[in-house]
Short mmCIF file of C-alpha atoms in Angstrom, two decimals:
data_model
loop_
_atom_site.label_atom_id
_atom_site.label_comp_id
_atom_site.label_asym_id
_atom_site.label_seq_id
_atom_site.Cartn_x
_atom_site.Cartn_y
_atom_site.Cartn_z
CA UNK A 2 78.51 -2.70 15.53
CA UNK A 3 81.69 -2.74 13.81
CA UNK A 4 82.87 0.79 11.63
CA UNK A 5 82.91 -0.57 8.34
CA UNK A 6 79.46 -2.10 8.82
CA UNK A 7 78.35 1.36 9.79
CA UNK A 8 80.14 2.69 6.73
CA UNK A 9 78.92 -0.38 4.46
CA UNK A 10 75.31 0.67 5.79
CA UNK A 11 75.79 4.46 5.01
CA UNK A 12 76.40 3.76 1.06
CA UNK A 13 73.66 1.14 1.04
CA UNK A 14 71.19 3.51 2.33
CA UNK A 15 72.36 6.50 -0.03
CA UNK A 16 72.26 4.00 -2.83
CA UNK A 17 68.51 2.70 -2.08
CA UNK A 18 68.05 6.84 -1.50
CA UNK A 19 69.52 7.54 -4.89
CA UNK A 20 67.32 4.64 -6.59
CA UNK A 21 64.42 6.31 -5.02
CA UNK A 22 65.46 10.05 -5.93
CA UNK A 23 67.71 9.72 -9.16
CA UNK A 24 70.11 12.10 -7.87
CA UNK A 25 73.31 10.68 -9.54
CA UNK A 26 75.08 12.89 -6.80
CA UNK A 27 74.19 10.10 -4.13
CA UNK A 28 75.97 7.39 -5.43
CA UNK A 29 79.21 9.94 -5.58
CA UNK A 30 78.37 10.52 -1.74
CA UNK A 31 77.92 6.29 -1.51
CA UNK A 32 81.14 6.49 -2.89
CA UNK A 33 82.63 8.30 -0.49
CA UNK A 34 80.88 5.91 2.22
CA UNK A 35 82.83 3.19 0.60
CA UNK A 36 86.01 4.43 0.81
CA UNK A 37 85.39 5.09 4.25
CA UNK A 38 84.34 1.21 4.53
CA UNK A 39 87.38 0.22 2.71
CA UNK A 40 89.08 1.94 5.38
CA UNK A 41 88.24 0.69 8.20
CA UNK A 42 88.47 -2.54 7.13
CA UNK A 43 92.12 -1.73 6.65
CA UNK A 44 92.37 -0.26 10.29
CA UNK A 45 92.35 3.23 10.41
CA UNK A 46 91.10 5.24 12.76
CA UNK A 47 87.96 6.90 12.89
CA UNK A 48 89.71 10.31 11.77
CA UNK A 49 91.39 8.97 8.61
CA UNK A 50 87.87 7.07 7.79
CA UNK A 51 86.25 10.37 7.69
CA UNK A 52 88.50 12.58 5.68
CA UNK A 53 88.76 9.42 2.98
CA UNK A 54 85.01 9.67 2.87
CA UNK A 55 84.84 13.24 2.62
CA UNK A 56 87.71 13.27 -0.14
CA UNK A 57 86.48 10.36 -2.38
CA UNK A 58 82.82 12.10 -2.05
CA UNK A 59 83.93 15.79 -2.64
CA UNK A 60 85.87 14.47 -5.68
CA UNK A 61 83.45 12.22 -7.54
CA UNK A 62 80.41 14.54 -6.92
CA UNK A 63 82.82 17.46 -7.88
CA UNK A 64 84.13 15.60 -11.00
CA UNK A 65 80.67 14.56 -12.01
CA UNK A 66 79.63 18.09 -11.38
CA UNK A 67 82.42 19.86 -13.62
CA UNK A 68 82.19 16.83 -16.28
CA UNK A 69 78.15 17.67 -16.69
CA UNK A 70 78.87 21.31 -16.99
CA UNK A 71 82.14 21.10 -19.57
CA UNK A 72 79.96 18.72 -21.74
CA UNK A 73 76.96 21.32 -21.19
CA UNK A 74 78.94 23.96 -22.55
CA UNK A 75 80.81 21.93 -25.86
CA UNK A 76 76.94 21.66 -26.79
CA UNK A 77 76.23 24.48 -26.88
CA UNK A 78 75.81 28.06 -24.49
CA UNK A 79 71.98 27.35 -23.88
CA UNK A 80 71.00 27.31 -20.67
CA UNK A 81 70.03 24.36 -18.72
CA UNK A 82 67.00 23.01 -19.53
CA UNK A 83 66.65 24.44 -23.16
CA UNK A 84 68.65 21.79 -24.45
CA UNK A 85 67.65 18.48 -25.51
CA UNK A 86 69.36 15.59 -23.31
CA UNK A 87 71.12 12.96 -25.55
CA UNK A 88 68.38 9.66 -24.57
CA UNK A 89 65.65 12.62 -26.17
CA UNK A 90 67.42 12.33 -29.11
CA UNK A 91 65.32 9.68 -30.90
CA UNK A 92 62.26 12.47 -30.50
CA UNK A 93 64.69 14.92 -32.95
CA UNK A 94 63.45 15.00 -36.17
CA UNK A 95 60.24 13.52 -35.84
CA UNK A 96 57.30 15.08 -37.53
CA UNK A 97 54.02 16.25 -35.93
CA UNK A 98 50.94 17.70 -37.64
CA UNK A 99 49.98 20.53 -36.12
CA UNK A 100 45.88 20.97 -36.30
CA UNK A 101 45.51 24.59 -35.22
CA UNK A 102 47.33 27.09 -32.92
CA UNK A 103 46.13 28.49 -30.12
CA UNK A 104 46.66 32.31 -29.48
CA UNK A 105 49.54 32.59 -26.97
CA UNK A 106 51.43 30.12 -29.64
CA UNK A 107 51.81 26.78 -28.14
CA UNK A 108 49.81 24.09 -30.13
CA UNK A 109 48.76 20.58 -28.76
CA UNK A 110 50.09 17.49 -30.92
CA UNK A 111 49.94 13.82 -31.10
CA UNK A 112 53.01 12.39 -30.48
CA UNK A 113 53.84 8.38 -29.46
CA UNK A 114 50.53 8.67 -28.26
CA UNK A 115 50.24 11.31 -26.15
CA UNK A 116 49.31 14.60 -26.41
CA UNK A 117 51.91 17.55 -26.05
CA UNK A 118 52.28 20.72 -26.12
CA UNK A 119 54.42 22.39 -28.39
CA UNK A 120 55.78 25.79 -29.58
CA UNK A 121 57.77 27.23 -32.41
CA UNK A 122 61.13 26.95 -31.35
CA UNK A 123 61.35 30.76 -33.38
CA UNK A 124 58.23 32.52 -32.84
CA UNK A 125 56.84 34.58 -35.94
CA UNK A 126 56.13 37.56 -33.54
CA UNK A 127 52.25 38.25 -33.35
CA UNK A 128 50.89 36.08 -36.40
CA UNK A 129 50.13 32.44 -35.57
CA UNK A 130 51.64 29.97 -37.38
CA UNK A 131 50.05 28.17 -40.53
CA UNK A 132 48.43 23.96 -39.89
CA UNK A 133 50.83 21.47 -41.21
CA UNK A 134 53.65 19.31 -40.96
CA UNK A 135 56.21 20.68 -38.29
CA UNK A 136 59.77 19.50 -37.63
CA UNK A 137 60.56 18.71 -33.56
CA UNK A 138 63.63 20.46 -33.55
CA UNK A 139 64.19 20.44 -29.29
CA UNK A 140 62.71 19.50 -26.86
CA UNK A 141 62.22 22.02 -23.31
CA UNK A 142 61.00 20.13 -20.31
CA UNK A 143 57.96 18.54 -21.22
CA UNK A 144 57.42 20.87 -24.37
CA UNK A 145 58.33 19.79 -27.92
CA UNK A 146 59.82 23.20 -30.03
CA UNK A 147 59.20 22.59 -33.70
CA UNK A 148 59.94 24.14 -37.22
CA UNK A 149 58.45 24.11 -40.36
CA UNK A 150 59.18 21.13 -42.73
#
């Protein structure tokens, strides 16, 4: 089998592994297998192929990787995870009624739906928050944090 079949094979498996995973970090490494394709389709040797694979893939994943965490940081110094990602956006603002509160302070609502559960996104301290209209201010995982309206 020729090298750049080899190669085109090694970024069509990371690719099918990345659809299967969503690790956007796989197609930077499929990246890298391409260059290492394109390559040895232009006759290099085996030595050249790698370190053009290994320098397209350290500096796409590495790029994507420093791009994520600038952007991360002009949004805001939460850590990761506590902020809301920019396709959740559409869920910001949206109002819940909140029926009762349970006593550790998460609530379940009906949102879209579903039920979720949900938390002030500032806790009161040891009184539980009043029924009513809430605000969904962030989002934390799975968990909607609301405020007052």
């Amino acid at each position: 089998m020729d090298e750049s079949t080899q190669w085109w094979l090694m970024a069509g498996v990371l690719v099918v592994a990345e659809l299967a995973t969503g690790t956007f970090y796989l197609l930077m490494i499929a990246l890298g297998a391409v260059a290492g394709a394109l390559a040895a389709h232009a006759g290099f040797q085996t030595e050249v192929q790698l370190v053009a694979a290994a320098v397209v893939a350290a500096l796409t994943a590495g790029g994507w990787y420093f791009w994520r965490r600038r952007r991360q940081q002009r949004q805001g110094s939460l850590p990761l995870g506590t902020q809301s990602a920019p396709d959740l956006e559409l869920d910001l603002g949206q109002v819940v009624q909140v029926s009762d509160w349970e006593s550790d302070g998460t609530t379940h609502v009906s949102y879209r739906g579903a039920p979720w559960r949900a938390r002030l996104k500032q806790p009161s301290g040891t009184t539980l928050p009043e029924p009513g209209a809430y605000r969904i201010c962030a989002m934390q995982g799975n968990l909607l944090l609301l405020e007052k309206v």
